[in-house]
Short mmCIF file of C-alpha atoms and ligand atoms in Angstrom, two decimals:
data_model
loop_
_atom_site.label_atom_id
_atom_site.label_comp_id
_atom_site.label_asym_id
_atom_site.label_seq_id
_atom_site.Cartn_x
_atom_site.Cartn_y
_atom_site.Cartn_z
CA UNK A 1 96.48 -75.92 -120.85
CA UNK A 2 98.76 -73.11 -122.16
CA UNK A 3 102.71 -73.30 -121.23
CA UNK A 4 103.41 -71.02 -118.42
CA UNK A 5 106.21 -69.58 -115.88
CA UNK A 6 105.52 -70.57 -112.48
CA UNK A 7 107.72 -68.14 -110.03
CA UNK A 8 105.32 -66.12 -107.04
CA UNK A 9 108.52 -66.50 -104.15
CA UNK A 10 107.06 -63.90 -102.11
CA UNK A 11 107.54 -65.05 -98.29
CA UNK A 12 104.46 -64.79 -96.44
CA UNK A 13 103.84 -64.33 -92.54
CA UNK A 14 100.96 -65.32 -91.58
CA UNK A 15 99.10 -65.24 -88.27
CA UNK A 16 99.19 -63.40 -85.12
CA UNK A 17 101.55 -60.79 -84.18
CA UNK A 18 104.04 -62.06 -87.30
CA UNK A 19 105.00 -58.24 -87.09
CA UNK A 20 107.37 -59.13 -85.27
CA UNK A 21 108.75 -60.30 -88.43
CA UNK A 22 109.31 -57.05 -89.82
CA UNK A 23 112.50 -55.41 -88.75
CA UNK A 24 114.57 -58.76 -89.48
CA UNK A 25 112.73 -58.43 -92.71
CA UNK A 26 113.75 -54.84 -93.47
CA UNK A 27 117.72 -55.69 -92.97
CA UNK A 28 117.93 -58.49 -95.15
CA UNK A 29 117.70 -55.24 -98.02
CA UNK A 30 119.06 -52.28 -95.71
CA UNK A 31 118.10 -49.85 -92.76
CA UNK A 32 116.05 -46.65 -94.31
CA UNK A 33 112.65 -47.49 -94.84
CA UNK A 34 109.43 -45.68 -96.22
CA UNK A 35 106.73 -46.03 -94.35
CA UNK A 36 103.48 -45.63 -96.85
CA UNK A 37 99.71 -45.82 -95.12
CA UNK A 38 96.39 -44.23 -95.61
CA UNK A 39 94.31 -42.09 -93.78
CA UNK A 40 94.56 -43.33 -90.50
CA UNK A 41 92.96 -46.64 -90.04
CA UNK A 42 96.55 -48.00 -88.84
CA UNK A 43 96.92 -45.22 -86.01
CA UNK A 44 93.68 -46.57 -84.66
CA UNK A 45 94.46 -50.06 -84.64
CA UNK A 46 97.78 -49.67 -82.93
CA UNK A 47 99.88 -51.17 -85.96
CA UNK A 48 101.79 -47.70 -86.39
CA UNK A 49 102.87 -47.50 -83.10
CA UNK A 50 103.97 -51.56 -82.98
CA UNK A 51 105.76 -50.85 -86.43
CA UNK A 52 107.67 -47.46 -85.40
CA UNK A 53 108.41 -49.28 -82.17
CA UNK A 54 109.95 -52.16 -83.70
CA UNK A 55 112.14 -50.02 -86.59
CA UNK A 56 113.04 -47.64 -83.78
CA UNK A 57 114.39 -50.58 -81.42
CA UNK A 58 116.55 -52.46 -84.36
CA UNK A 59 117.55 -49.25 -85.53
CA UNK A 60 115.82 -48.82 -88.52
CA UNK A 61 115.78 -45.22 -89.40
CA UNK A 62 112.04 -44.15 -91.24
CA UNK A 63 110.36 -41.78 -93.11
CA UNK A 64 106.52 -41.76 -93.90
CA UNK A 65 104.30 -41.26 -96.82
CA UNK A 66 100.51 -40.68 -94.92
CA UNK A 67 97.54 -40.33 -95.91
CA UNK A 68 97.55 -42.18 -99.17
CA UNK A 69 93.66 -42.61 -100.69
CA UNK A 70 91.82 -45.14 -101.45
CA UNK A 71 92.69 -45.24 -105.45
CA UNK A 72 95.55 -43.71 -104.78
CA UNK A 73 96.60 -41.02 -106.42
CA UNK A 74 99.67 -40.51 -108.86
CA UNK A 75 100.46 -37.18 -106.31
CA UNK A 76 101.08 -39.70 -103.36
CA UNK A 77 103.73 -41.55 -105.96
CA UNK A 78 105.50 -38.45 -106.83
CA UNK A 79 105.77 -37.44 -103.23
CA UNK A 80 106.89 -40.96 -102.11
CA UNK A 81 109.33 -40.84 -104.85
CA UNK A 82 111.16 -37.41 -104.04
CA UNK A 83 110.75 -38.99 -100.21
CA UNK A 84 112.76 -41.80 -101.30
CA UNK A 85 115.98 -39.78 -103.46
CA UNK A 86 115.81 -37.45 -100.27
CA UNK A 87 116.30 -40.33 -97.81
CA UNK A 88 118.32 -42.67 -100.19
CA UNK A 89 115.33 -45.15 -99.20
CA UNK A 90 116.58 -48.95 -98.99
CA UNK A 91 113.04 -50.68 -98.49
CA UNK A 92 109.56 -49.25 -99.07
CA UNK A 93 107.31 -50.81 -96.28
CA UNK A 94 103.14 -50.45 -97.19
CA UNK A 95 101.05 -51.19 -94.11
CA UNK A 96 97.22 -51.00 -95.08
CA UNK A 97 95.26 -52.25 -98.01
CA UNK A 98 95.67 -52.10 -101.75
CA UNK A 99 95.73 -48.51 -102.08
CA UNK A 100 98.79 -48.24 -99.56
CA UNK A 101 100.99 -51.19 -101.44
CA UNK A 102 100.07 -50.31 -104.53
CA UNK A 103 100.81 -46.81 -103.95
CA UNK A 104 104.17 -48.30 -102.32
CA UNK A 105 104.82 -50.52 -105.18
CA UNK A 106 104.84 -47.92 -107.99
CA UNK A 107 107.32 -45.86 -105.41
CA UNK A 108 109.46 -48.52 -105.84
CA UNK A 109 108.74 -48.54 -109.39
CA UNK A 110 109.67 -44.76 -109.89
CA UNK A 111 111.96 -43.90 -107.65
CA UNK A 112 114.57 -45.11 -109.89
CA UNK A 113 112.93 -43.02 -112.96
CA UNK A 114 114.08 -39.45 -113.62
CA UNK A 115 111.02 -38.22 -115.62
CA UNK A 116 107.21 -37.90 -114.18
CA UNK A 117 105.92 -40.98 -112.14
CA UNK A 118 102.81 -41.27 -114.79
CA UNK A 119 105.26 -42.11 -117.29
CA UNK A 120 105.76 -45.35 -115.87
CA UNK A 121 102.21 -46.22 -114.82
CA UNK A 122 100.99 -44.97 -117.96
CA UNK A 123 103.08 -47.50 -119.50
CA UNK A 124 105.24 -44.48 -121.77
CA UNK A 125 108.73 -45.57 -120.07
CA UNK A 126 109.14 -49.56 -119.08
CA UNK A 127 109.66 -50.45 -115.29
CA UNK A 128 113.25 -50.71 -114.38
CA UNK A 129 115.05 -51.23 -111.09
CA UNK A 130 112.30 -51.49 -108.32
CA UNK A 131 113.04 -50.99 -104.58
CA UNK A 132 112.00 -53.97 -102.59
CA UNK A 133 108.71 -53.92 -101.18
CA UNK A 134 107.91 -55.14 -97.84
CA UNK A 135 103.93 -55.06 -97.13
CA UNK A 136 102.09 -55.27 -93.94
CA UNK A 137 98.53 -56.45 -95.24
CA UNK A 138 95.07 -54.46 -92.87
CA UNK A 139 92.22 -55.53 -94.98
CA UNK A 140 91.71 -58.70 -97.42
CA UNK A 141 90.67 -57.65 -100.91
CA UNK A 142 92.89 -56.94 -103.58
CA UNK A 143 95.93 -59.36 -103.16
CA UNK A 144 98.73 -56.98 -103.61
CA UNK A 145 100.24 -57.86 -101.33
CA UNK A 146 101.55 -61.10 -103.65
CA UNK A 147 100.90 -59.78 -106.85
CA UNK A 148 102.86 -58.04 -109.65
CA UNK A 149 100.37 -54.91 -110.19
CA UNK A 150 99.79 -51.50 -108.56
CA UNK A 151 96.61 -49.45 -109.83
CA UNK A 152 97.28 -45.63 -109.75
CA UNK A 153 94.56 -42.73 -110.61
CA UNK A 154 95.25 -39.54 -112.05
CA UNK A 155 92.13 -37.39 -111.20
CA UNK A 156 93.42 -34.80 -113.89
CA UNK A 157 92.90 -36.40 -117.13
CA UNK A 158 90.61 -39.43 -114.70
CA UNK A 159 92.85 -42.07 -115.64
CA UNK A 160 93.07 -45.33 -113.89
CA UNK A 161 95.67 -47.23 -114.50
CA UNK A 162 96.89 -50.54 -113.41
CA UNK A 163 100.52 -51.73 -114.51
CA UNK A 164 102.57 -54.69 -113.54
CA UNK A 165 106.35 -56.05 -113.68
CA UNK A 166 107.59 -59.00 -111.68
CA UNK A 167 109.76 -57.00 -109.78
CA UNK A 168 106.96 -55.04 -108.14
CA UNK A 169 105.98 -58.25 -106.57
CA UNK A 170 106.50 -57.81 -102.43
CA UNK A 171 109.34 -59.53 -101.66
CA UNK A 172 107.73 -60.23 -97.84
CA UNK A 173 104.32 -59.63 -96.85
CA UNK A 174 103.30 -60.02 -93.23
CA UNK A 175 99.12 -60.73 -93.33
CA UNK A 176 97.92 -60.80 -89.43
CA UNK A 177 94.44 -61.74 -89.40
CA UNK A 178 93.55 -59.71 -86.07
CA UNK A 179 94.33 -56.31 -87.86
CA UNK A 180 91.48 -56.88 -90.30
CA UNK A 181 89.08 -57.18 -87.30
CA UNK A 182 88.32 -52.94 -87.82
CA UNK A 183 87.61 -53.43 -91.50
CA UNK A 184 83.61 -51.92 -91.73
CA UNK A 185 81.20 -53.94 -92.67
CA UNK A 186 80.80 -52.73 -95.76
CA UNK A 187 84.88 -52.56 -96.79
CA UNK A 188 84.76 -56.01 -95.73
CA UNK A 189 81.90 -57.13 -98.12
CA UNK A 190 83.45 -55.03 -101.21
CA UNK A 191 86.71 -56.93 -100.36
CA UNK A 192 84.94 -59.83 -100.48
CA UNK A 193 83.17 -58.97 -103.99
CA UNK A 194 86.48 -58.52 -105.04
CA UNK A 195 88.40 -61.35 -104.23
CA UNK A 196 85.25 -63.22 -105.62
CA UNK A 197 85.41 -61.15 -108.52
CA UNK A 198 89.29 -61.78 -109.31
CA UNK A 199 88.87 -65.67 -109.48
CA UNK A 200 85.77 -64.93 -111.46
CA UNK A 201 87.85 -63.59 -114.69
CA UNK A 202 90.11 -66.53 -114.73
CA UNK A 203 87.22 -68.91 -113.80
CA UNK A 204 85.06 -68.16 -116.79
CA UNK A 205 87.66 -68.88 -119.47
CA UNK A 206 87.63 -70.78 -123.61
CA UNK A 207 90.65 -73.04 -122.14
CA UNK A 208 88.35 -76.65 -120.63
CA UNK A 209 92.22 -78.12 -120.84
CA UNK A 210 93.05 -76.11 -117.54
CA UNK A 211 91.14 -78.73 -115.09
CA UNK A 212 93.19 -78.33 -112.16
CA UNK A 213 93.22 -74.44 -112.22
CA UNK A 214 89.34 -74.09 -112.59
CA UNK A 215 89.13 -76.63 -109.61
CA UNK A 216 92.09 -74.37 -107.34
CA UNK A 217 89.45 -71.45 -108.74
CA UNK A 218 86.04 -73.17 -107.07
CA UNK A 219 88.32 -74.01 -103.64
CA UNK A 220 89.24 -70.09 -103.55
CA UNK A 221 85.49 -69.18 -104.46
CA UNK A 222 84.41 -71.10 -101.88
CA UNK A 223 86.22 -69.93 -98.98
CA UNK A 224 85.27 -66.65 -100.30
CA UNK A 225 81.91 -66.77 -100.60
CA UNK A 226 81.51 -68.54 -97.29
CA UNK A 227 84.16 -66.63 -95.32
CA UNK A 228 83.50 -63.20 -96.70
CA UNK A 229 80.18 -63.47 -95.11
CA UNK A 230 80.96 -65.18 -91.92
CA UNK A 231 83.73 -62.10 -91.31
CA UNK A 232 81.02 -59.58 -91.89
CA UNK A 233 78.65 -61.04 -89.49
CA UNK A 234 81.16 -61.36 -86.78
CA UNK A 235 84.22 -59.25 -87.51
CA UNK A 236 86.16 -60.38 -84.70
CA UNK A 237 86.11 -64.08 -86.13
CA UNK A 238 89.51 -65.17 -86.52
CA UNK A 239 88.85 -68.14 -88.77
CA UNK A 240 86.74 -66.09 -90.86
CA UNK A 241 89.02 -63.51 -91.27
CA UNK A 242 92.13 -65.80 -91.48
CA UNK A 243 90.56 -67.94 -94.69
CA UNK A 244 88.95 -64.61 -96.12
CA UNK A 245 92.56 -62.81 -95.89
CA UNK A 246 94.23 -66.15 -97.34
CA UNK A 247 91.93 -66.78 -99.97
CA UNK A 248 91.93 -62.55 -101.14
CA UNK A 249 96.13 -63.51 -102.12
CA UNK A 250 95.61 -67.02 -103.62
CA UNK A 251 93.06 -65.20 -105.88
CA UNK A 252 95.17 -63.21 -107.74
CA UNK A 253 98.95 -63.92 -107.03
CA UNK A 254 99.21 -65.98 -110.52
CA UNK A 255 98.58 -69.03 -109.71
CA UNK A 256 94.85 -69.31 -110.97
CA UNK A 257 95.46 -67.91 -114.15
CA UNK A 258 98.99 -69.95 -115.14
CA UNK A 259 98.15 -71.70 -118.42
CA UNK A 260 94.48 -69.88 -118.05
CA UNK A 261 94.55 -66.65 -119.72
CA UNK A 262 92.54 -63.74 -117.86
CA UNK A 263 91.13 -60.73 -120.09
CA UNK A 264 90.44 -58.72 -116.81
CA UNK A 265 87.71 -57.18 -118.76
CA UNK A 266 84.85 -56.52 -115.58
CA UNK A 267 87.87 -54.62 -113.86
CA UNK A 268 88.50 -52.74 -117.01
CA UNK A 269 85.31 -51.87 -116.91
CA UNK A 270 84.97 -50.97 -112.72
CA UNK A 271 88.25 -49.18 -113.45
CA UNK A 272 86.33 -46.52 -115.34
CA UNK A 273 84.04 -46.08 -112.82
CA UNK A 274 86.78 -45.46 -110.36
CA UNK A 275 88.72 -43.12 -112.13
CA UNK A 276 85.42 -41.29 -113.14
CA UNK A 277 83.66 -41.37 -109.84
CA UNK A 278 85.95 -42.33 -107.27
CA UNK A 279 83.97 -45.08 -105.83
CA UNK A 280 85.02 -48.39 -103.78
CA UNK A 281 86.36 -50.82 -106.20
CA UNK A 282 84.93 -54.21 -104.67
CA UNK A 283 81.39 -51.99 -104.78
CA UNK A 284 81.88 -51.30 -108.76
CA UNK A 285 82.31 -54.70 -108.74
CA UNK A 286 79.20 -56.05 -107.22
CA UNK A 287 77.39 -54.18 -109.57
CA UNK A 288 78.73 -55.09 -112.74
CA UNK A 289 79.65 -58.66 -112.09
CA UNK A 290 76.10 -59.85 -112.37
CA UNK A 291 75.37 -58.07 -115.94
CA UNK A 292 79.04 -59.44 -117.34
CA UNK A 293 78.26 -62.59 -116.49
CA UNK A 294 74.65 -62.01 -118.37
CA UNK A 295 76.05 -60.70 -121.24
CA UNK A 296 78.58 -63.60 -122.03
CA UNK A 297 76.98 -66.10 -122.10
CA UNK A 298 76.56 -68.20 -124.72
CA UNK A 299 75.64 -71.55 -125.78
CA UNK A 300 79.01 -72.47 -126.48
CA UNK A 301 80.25 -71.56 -123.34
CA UNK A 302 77.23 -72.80 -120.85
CA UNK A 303 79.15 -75.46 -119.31
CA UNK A 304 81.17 -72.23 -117.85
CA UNK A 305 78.00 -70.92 -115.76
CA UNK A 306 77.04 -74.67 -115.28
CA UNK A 307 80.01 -75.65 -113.00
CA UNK A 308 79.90 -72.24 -111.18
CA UNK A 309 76.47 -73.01 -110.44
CA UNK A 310 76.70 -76.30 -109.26
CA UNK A 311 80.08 -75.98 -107.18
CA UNK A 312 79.76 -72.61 -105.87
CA UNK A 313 75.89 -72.32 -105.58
CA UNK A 314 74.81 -76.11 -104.58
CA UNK A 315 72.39 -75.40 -107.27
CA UNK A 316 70.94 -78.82 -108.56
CA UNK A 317 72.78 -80.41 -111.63
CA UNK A 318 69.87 -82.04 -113.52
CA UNK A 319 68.21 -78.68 -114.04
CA UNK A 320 67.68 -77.11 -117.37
CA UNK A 321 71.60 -75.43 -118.25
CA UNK A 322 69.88 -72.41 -119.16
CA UNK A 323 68.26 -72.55 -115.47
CA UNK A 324 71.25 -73.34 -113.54
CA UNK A 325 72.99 -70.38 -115.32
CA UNK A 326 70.11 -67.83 -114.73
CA UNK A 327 70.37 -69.55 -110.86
CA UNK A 328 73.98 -68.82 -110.37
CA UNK A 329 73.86 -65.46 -111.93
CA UNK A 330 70.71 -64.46 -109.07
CA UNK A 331 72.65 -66.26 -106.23
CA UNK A 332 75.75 -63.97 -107.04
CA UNK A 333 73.37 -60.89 -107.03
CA UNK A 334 71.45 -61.98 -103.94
CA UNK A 335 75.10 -62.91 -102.45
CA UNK A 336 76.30 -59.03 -102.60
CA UNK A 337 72.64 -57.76 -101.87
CA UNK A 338 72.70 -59.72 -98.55
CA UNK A 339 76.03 -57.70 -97.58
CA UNK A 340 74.46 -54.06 -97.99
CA UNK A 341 76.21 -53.88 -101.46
CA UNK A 342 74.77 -52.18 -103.98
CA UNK A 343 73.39 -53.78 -107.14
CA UNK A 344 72.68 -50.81 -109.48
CA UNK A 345 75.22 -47.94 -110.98
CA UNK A 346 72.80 -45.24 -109.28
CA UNK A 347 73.04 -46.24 -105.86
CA UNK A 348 77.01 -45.48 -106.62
CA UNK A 349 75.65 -41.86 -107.61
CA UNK A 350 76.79 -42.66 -111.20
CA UNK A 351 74.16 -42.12 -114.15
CA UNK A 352 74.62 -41.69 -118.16
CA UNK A 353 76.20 -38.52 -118.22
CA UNK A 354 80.18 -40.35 -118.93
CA UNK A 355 78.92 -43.73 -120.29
CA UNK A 356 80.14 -42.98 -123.69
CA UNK A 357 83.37 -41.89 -122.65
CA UNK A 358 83.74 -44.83 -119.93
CA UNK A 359 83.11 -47.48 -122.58
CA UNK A 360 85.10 -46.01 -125.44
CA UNK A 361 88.00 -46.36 -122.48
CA UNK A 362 87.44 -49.53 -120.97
CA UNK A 363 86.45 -51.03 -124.83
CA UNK A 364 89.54 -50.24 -125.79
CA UNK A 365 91.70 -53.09 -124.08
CA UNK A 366 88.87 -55.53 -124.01
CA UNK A 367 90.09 -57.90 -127.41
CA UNK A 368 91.39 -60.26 -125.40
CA UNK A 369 88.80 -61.05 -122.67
CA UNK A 370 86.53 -64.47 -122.03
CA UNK A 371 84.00 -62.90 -125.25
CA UNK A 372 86.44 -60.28 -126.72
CA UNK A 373 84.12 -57.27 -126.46
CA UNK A 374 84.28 -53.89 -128.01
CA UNK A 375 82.75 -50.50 -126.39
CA UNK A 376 79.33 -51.17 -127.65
CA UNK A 377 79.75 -53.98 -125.13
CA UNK A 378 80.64 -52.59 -122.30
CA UNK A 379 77.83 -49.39 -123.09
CA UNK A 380 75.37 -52.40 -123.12
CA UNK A 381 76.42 -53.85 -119.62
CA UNK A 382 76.46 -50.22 -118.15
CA UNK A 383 73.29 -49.29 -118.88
CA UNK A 384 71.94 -52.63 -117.79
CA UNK A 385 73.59 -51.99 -114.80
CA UNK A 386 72.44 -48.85 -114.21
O1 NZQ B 401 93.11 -45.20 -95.51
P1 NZQ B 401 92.91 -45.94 -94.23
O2 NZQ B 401 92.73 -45.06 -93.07
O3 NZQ B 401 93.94 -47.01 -94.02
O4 NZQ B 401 91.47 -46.68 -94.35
C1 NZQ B 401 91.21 -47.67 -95.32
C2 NZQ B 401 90.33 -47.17 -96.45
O5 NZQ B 401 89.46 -46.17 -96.02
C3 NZQ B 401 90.32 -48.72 -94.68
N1 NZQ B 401 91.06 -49.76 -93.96
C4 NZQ B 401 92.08 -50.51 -94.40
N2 NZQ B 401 92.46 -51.37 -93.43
C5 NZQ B 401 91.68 -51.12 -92.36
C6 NZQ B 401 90.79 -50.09 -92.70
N3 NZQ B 401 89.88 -49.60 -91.83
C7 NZQ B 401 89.85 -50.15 -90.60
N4 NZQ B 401 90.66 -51.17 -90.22
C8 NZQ B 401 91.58 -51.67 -91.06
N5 NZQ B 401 92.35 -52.70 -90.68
O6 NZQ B 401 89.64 -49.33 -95.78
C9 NZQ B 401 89.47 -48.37 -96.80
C10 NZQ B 401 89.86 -48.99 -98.11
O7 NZQ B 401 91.25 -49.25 -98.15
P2 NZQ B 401 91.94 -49.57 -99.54
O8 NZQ B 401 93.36 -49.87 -99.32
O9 NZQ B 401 91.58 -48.53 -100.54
O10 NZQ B 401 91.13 -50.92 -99.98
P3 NZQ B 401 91.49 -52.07 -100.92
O11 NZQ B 401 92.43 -53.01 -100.27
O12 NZQ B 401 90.21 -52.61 -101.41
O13 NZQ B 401 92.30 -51.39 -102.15
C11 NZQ B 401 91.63 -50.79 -103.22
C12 NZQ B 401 92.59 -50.33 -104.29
O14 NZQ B 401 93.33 -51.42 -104.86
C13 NZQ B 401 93.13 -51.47 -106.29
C14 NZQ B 401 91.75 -50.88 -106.43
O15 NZQ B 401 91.47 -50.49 -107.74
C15 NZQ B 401 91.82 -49.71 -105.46
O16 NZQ B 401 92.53 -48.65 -106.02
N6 NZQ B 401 93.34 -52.83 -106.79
C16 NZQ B 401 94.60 -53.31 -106.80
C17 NZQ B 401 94.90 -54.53 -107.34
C18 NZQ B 401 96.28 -55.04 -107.40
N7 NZQ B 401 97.27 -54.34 -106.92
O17 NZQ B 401 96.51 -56.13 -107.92
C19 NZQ B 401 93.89 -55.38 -107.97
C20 NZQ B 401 92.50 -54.98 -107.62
O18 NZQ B 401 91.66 -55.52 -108.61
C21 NZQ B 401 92.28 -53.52 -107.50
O19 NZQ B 401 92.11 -52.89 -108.76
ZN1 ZN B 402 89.89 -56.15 -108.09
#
């Protein structure tokens, strides 16, 4: 096991109607708030008007930042940042999913930053001061709402970026399980494939010293794999929802990967898809996680695919190792196939035409992952994938 900080204090509040939570929240850091959201989802649900309700009756004055997109754009950040000099903005406040706090947490980031927003996510200027960041969680996927990252495109020069500090943690987040209960089907099975997919980079690791980590990793797969689907049979399943939502922040708030290095190199890879072709993250996913797995494996690292496919897939331990593997690998495919997600690049309307570019990018920061791999690697799991 490698050394390792252990410091993830942000407060949660969990359960039903914990929004109640929020104004009390808000004045522990001051009284003018941005208000960041997407395209609507939260007017429909009624969480807008319980949130503007609430700031309006402790006195919180607020200004919004709407219709932020999923990958949110680095145009949102520079708007939320002149929203938050205008305002002299004490607290941004996210209420949505990943794309609204991360587009809320590189606010924070900027806001304090003279020059041009991308600066900072491109990683050209360091992050300094960061507003606090109090997040009202809608859908369980990407577990920003604990974690230190915010992922930010730039459609211009189809960037996609994801950079992190430890102040862009969420101080609070509030996670209610009953405003998840609108999440689509299929939002709700690519938020599953990515949760699943997030304890899947730290799981499949060169570090066998990190026992209890792998075995926190299989509880959080678990709950996952057998709550992601429950919650997209029967949306309105609180327990399904409530483990799914719980499980989405314990997957990626630090805690797996202390003393377990991550390489993040399947998201490296999905990120390129995203910037290139705008598509829905946890989707990417599903299709690529099945080919990385195929392509790393090797004989040194078996006993890897051999856990996962006894403790995640109930898949019989005296078999053949090369079996079991090959077993967990299909039950991961047939997993996302039996949630309407797709399983090759062209159902995603993506073909060859920006493979070469798309691997050259994603190669380039991929030294450091489970099988270090270069842009002939990721070329090879694209095209497999398509
Ligand atoms: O925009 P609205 O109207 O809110 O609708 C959203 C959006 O269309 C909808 N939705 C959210 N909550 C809902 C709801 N619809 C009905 N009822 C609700 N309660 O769902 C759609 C997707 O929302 P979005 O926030 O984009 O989804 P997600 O949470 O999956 O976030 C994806 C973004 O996060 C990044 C991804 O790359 C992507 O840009 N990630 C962030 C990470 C991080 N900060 O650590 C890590 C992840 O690996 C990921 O890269
Ligand atoms: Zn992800």
């Amino acid at each position: 096991m490698d050394n390792f900080l252990y410091h993830i204090p942000t407060k949660i509040h969990f359960g039903r109607g914990k929004v109640s939570e929020l104004p009390g929240e808000v004045q522990v850091y001051g009284k003018r708030v941005l208000l960041v959201y997407g395209g609507g989802s939260i007017k429909k649900i009624g969480l807008y008007d319980s949130i503007t309700k609430l700031f309006a009756d402790a006195g919180i004055e607020w200004y919004e930042l709407g219709g932020v997109d999923p990958n949110p754009r680095v145009e949102s950040v520079r708007e939320g940042v002149r929203l938050c000099r205008e305002h002299g903005i004490d607290v941004v406040v996210p209420a949505g999913g990943g794309s609204a706090i991360d587009c809320a947490k590189a606010v924070a980031a900027c806001a304090s930053y003279e020059g041009d927003a991308w600066d900072m996510v491109s990683g050209k200027v360091k992050v300094g001061e960061v507003l606090p960041v109090i997040a009202v969680l809608t859908v369980a996927a990407t577990g920003s709402e604990m974690d230190t990252s915010a992922v930010i495109s730039n459609p211009e020069t189809r960037d996609k970026i994801g950079f992190s500090n430890a102040a862009m943690r969420p101080k609070v987040s509030i996670m209610d399980p009953e405003y998840t209960y609108s999440v689509s089907k299929y939002q709700t099975a690519a938020g599953t494939a990515d949760i699943i997919s997030h304890v899947l980079e730290v799981y499949f690791n060169n570090n066998p010293g990190a026992y209890l980590q792998n075995r926190f990793c299989e509880a959080v797969l678990k709950t996952a794999v057998a709550y992601g689907h429950r919650a997209y049979r029967d949306p309105e399943d609180y327990e399904a929802r409530a483990n799914l939502m719980w499980a989405g922040s314990w997957a990626i708030n630090g805690l797996l990967s202390k003393g377990n290095p991550v390489g993040w190199s399947a998201h490296s890879m999905e990120h390129e898809l995203s910037a290139f072709y705008d598509i829905t993250h946890g989707a990417g996913l599903a299709v690529l996680i099945p080919h990385w797995l195929r392509h790393m494996m090797r004989e040194e690292n078996l006993y890897n695919y051999v856990e996962y496919g006894v403790e995640i897939w109930g898949i019989d331990p005296s078999l053949d190792p090369h079996e079991i593997a090959e077993k967990a690998i299909g039950a991961t495919e047939a997993y996302f196939k039996e949630m309407d997600l797709p399983s090759t690049l062209r159902e995603l309307g993506i073909d060859e035409e920006y493979f070469d570019e798309m691997a050259e990018k994603a190669g380039a920061g991929l030294k450091k992952a489970f099988i270090p791999m270069e842009k002939e690697d990721v070329l090879a799991i694209f095209k497999a994938a398509l």
